[in-house]
GROMACS .gro file of C-alpha atoms in nm:
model
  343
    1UNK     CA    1   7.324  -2.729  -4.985
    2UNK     CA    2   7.008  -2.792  -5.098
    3UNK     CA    3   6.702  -3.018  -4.958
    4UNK     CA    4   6.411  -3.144  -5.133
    5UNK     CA    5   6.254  -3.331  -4.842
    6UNK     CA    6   5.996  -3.211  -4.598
    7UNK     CA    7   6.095  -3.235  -4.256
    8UNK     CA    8   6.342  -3.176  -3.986
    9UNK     CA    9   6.698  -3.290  -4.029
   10UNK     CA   10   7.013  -3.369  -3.859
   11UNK     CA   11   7.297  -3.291  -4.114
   12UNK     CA   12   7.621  -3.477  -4.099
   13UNK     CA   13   7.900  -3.294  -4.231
   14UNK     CA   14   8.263  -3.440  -4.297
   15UNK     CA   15   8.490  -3.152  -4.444
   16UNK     CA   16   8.813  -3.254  -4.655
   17UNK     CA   17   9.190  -3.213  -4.449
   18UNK     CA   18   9.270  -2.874  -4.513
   19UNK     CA   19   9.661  -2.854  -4.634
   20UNK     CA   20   9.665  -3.200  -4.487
   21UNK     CA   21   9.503  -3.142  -4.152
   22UNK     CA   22   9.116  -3.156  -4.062
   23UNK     CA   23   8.921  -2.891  -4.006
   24UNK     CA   24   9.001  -2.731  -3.641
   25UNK     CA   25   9.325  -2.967  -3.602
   26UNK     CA   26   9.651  -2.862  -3.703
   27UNK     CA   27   9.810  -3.202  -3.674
   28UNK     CA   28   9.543  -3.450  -3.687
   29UNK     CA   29   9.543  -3.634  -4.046
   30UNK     CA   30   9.154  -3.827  -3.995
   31UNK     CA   31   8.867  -3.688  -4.111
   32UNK     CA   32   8.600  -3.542  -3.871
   33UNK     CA   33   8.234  -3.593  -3.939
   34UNK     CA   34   8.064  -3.274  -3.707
   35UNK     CA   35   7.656  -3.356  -3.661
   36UNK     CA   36   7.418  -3.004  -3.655
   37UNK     CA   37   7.100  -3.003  -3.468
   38UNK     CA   38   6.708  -3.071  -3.518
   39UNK     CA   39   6.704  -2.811  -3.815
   40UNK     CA   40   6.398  -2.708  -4.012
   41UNK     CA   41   6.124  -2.769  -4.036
   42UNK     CA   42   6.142  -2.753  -4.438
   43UNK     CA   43   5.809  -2.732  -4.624
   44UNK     CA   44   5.688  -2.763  -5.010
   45UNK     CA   45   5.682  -2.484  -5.235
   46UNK     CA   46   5.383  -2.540  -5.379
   47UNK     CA   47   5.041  -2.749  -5.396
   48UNK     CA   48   4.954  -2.916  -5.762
   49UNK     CA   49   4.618  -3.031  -5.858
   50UNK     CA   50   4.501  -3.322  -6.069
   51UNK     CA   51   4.144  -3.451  -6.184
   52UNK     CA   52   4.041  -3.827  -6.032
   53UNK     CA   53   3.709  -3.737  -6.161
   54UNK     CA   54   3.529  -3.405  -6.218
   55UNK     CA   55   3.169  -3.511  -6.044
   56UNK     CA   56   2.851  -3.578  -6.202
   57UNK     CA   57   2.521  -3.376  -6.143
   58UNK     CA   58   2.170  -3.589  -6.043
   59UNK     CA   59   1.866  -3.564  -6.240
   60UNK     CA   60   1.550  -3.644  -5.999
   61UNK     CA   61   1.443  -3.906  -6.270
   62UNK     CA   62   1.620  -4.181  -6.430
   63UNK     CA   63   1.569  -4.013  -6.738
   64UNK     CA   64   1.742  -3.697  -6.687
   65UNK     CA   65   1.487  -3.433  -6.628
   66UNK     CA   66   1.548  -3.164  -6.403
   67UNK     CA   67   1.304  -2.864  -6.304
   68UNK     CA   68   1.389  -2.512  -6.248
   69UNK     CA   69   1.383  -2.474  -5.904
   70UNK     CA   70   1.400  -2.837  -5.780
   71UNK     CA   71   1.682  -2.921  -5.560
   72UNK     CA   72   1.956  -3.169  -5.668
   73UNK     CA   73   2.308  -3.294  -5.547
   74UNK     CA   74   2.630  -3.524  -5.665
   75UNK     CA   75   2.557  -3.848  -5.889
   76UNK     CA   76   2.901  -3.845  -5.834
   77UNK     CA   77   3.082  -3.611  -5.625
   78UNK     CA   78   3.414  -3.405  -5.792
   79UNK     CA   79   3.741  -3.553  -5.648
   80UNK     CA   80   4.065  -3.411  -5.674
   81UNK     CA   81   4.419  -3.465  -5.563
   82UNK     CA   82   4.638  -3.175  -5.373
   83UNK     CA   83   5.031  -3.295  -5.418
   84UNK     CA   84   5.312  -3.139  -5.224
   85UNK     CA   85   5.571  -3.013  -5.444
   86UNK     CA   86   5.941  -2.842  -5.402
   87UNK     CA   87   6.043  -2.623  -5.626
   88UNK     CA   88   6.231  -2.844  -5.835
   89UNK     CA   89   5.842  -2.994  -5.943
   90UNK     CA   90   5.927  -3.310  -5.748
   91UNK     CA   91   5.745  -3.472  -5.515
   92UNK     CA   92   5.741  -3.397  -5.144
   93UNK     CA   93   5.644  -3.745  -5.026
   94UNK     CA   94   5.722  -3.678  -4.659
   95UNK     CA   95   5.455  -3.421  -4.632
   96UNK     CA   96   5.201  -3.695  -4.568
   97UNK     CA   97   5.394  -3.836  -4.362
   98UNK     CA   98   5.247  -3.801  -3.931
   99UNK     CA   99   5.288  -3.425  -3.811
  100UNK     CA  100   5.395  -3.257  -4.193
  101UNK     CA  101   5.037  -3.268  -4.371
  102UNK     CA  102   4.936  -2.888  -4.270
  103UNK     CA  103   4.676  -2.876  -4.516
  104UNK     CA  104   4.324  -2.952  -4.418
  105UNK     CA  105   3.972  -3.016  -4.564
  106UNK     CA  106   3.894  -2.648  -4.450
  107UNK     CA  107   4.176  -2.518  -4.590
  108UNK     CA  108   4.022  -2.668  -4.996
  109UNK     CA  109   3.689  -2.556  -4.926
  110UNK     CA  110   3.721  -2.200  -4.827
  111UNK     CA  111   3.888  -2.124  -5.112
  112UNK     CA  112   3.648  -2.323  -5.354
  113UNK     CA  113   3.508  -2.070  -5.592
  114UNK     CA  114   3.160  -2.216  -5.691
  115UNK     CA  115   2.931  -2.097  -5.949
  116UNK     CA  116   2.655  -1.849  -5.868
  117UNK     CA  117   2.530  -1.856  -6.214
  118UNK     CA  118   2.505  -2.122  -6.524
  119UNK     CA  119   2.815  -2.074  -6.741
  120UNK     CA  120   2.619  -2.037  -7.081
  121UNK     CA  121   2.258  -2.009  -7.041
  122UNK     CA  122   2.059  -1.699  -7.072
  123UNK     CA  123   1.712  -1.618  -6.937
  124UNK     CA  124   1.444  -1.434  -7.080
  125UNK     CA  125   1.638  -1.069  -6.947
  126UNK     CA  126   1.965  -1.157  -7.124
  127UNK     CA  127   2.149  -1.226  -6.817
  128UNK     CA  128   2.291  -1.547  -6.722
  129UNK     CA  129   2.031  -1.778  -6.514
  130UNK     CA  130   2.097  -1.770  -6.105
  131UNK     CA  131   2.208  -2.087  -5.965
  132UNK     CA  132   2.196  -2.143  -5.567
  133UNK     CA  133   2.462  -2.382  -5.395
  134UNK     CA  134   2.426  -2.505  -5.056
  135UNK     CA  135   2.794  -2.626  -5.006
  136UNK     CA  136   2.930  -2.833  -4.685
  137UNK     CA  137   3.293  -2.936  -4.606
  138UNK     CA  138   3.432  -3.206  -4.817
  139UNK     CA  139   3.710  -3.477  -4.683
  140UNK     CA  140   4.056  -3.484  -4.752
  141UNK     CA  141   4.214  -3.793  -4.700
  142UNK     CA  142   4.587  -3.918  -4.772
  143UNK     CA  143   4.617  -4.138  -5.098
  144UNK     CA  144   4.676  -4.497  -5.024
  145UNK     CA  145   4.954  -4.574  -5.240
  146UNK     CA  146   5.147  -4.196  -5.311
  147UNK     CA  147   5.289  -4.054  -5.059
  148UNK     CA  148   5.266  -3.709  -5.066
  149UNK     CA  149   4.908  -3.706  -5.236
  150UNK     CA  150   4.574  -3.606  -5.091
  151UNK     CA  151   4.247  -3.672  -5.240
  152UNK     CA  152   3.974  -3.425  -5.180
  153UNK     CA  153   3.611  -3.525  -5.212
  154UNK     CA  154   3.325  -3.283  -5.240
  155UNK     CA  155   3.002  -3.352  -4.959
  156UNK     CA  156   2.760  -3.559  -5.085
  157UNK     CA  157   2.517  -3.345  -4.895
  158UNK     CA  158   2.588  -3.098  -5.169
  159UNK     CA  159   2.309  -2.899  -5.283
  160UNK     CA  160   2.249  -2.730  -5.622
  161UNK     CA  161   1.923  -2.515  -5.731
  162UNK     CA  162   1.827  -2.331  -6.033
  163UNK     CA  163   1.674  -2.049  -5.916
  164UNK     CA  164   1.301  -2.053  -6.028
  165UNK     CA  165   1.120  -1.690  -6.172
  166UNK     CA  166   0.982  -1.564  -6.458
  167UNK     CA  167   1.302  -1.460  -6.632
  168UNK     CA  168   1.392  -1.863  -6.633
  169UNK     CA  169   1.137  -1.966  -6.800
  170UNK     CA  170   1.308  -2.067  -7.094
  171UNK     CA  171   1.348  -2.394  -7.375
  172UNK     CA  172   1.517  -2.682  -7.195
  173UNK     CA  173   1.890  -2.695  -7.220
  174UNK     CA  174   2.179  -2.888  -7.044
  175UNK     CA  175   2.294  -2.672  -6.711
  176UNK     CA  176   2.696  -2.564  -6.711
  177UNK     CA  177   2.821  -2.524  -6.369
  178UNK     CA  178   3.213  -2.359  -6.375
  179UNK     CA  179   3.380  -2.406  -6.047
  180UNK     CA  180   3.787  -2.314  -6.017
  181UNK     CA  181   4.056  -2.353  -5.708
  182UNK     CA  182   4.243  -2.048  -5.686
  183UNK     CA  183   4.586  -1.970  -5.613
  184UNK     CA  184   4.467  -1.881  -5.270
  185UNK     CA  185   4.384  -2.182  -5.165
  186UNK     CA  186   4.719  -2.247  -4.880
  187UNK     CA  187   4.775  -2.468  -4.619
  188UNK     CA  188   4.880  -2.329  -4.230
  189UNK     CA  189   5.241  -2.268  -4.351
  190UNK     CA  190   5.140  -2.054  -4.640
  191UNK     CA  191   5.194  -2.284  -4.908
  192UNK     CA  192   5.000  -2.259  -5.176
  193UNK     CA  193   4.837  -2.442  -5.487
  194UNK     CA  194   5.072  -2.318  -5.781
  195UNK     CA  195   4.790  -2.237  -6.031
  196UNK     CA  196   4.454  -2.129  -6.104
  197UNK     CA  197   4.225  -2.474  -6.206
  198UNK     CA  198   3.893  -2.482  -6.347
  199UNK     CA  199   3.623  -2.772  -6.359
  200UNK     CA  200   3.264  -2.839  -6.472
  201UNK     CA  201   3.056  -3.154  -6.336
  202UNK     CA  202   2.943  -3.373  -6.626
  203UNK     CA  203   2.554  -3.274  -6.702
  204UNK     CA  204   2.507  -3.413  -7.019
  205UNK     CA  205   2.245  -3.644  -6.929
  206UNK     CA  206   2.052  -3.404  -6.747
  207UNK     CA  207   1.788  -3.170  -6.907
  208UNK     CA  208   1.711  -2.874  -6.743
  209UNK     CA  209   1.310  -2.789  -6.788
  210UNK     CA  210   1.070  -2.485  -6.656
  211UNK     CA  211   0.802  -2.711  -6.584
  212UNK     CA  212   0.446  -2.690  -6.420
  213UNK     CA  213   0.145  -2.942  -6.332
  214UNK     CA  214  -0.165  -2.908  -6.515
  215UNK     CA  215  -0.485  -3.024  -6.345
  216UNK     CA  216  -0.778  -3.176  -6.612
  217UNK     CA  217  -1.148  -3.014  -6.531
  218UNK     CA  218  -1.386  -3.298  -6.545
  219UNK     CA  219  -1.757  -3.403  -6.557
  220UNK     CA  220  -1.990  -3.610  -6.439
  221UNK     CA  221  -2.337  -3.713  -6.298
  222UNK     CA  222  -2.386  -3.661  -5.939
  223UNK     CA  223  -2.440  -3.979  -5.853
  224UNK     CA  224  -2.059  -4.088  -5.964
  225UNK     CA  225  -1.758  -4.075  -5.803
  226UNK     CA  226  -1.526  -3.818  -6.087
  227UNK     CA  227  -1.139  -3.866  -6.204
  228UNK     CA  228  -1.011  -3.566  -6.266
  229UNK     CA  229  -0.641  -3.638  -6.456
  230UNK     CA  230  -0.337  -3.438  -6.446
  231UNK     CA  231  -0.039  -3.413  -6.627
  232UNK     CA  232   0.302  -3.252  -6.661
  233UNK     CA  233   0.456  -2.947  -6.818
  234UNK     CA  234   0.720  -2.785  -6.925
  235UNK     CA  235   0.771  -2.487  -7.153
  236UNK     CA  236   0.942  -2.559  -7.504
  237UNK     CA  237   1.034  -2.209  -7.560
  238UNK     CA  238   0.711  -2.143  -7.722
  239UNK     CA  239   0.421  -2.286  -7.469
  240UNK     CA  240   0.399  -2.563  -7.290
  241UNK     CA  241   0.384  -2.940  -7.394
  242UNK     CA  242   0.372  -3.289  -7.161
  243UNK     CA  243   0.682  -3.369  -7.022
  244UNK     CA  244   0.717  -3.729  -7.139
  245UNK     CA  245   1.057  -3.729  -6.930
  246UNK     CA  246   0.888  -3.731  -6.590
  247UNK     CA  247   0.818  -4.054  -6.430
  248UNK     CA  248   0.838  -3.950  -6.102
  249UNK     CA  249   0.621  -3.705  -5.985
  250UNK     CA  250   0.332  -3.814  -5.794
  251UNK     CA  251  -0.017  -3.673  -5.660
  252UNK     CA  252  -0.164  -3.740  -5.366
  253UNK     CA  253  -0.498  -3.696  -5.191
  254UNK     CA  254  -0.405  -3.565  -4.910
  255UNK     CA  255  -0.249  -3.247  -5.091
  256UNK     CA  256  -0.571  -3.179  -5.228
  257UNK     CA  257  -0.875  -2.992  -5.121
  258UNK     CA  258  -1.200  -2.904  -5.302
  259UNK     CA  259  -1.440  -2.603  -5.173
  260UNK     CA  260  -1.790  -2.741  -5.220
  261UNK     CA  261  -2.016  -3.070  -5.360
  262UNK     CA  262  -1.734  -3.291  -5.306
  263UNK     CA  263  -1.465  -3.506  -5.102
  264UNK     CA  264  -1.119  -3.636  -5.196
  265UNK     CA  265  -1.112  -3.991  -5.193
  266UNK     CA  266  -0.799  -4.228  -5.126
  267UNK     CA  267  -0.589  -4.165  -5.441
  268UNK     CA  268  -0.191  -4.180  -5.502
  269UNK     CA  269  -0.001  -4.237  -5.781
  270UNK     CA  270   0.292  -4.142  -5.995
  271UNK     CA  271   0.314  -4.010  -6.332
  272UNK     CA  272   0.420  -4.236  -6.578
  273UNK     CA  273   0.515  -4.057  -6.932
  274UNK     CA  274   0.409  -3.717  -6.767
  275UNK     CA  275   0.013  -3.838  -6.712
  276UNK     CA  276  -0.136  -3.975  -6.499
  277UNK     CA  277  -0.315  -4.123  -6.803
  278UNK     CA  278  -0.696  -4.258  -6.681
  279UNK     CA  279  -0.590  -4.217  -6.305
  280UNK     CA  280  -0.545  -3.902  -6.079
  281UNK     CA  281  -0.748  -3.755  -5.804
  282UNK     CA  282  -1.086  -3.904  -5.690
  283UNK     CA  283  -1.355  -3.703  -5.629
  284UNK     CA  284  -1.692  -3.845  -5.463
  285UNK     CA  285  -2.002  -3.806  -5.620
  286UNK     CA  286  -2.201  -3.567  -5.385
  287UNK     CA  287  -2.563  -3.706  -5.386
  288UNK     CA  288  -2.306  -3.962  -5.166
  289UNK     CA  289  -2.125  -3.650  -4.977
  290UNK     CA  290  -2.525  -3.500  -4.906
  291UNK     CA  291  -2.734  -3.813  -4.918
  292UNK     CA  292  -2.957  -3.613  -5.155
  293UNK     CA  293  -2.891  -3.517  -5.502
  294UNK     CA  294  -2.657  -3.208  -5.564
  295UNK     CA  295  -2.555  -3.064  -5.903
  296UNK     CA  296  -2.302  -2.767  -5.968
  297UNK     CA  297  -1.945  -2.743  -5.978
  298UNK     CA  298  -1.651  -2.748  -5.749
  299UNK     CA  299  -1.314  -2.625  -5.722
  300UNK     CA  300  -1.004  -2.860  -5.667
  301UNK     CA  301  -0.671  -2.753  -5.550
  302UNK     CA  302  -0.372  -2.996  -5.548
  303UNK     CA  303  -0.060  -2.905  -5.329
  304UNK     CA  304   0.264  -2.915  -5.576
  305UNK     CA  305   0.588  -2.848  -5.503
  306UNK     CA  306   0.730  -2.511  -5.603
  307UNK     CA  307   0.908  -2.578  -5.911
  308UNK     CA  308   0.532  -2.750  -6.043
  309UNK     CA  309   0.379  -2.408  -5.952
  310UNK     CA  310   0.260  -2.226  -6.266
  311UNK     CA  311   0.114  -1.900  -6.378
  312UNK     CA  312  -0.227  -2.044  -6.488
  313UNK     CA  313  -0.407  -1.672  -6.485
  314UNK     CA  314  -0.103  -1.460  -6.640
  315UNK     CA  315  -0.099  -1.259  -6.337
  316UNK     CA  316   0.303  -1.295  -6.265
  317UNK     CA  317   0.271  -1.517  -5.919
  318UNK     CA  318   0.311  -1.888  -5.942
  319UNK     CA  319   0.023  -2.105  -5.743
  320UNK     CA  320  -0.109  -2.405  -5.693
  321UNK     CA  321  -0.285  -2.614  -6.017
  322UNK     CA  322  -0.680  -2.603  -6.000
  323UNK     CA  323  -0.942  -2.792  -6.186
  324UNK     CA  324  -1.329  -2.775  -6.206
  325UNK     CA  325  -1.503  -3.093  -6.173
  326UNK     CA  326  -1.898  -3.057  -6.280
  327UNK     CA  327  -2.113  -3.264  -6.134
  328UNK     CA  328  -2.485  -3.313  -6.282
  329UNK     CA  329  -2.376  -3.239  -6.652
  330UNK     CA  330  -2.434  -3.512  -6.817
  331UNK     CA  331  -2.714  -3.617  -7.114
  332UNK     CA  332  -2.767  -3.972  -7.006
  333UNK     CA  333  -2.880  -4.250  -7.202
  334UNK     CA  334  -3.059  -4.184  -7.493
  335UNK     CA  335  -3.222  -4.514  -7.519
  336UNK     CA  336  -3.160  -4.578  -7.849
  337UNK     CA  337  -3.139  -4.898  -8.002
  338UNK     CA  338  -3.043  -4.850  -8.362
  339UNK     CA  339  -2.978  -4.519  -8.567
  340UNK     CA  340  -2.924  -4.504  -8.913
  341UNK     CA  341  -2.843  -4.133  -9.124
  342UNK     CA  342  -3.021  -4.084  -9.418
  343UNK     CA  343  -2.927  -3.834  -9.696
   0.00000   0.00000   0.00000
């Protein structure tokens, strides 16, 4: 006999007369039906695994960019279903049923082999770039309309970082994360998905840039208040060029600090194109800061965000951008009226 159910049973047996007698009589001619116990429980043979959709990496912008070193998570989180099989290939649809699912959310994501590196890209030491995930349990819920089906859902508190050093700093490309579920992925019975599946979240619209912030130096009188603009970076496999993809990073005066002359005034904003085009930080003039004239130069450090750090000096530590606002150079007026070149 043979069952293809999950469960426990009570089997009801009616054996054929036996030279005309049933089973255990030797005169009675009617058949006798003879009823067994609670017996099992049975359980599938195997777990098989199907794409509902393989998840979709966030840029930080709506246009796709993505710094080395910035922190993203799921557009989309990867879903998957986990169906009970016997080992016929069919369908165990009781094992959903109250009491029979044995497999649990814990039981998928312990055995989720996740990526530590990109699948494809290289950095600058020939090895392929590090990538950091900060993974949390995922739910697994029963399917709706198929019995024997669960769906498991990634976190969306999913983290994923390209890991940001000198050996990534490399031309943009589009990042390829490999994850798999093994074979050892079993429920509490020991049943097991049947084979080894592999999957890669769509990044196509994401492009993965070593980037930096550059701070403008600027000049002045000392009796103005100074702008001093700033853009971003990222490197093109060659040097560095504006990143026209980032729309989102902002400055802020409150990140920023200068060490003599002059005072950060009230100034926010966002980039738009990469620049902050004929905005940024605002500097007051200091004949304003000292109530008497004052002329030189001063130093101004804005607060960024790791992956904006860059190696402005070639000395193989990322910092902070600077610029050098100089106040007091400045020709003035020249009080002309009309000037005409002669030759």
């Amino acid at each position: 006999m043979n069952e293809s159910e999950v469960g426990v049973f009570n089997f009801n047996v009616t054996p054929p007369l036996y030279q005309g007698a049933a089973l255990g009589s030797l005169s009675s001619t009617s058949l006798v039906t003879y009823s067994s116990g609670p017996t099992g429980r049975f359980i599938p043979d195997h777990f098989e695994i199907a794409e509902v959709t393989p998840g979709r990496l966030a840029a930080t912008c709506s246009t796709g960019n993505l710094y080395s070193g910035e922190t993203t998570t799921w557009a989309e989180a990867p879903e998957y279903t986990f169906t009970a099989h016997n080992v016929g290939h069919g369908i165990t649809t009781n094992y959903t049923e109250t009491g029979y699912t044995k497999l649990t959310a814990a039981n998928v994501f312990s055995g989720i082999v996740e990526p530590t590196t990109d699948g494809s890209q290289d950095g600058t030491d020939n090895n392929k770039l590090a990538v950091s995930l900060t993974s949390n349990q995922g739910s697994l819920n029963i399917a709706a309309t198929d019995s024997g089906v669960m769906n498991y859902v990634f976190s969306a508190l999913d983290d994923v970082t390209y890991q940001r050093s000198a050996v990534a700093e490399v031309a943009p490309f589009i990042p390829d994360l490999d994850f798999s579920f093994p074979t050892t992925i079993a429920d509490s019975d020991g049943v097991a998905v049947s084979s080894l599946v592999n999957f890669s979240p769509d990044t196509s619209a994401i492009s993965l840039r070593f980037g930096r912030i550059w701070l403008e130096d600027g000049y002045g009188p000392e009796t103005e208040n100074l702008i001093l603009p700033l853009r971003a970076e990222y490197f093109d496999g060659t040097g560095y060029l504006i990143n026209i993809l980032d729309d989102c990073s902002g400055w802020d005066d409150a990140n920023a600090s200068a060490d003599t002359l002059t005072a950060l005034m009230t100034s926010t904003g966002t980039l738009v194109g990469g620049s902050s085009n004929a905005d940024g930080l605002l500097l007051q003039a200091p004949t304003a800061v000292a109530g008497t004239p004052d002329t030189g130069k001063a130093i101004i450090t804005l607060a960024v965000p790791s992956w904006l750090q860059g190696d402005y000096d070639n000395n193989g530590f990322y910092e902070d951008p600077k610029g050098i606002a100089s106040f007091g150079i400045w020709r003035g007026h020249q009080r002309v009226i009309y000037r005409r070149e002669l030759h």
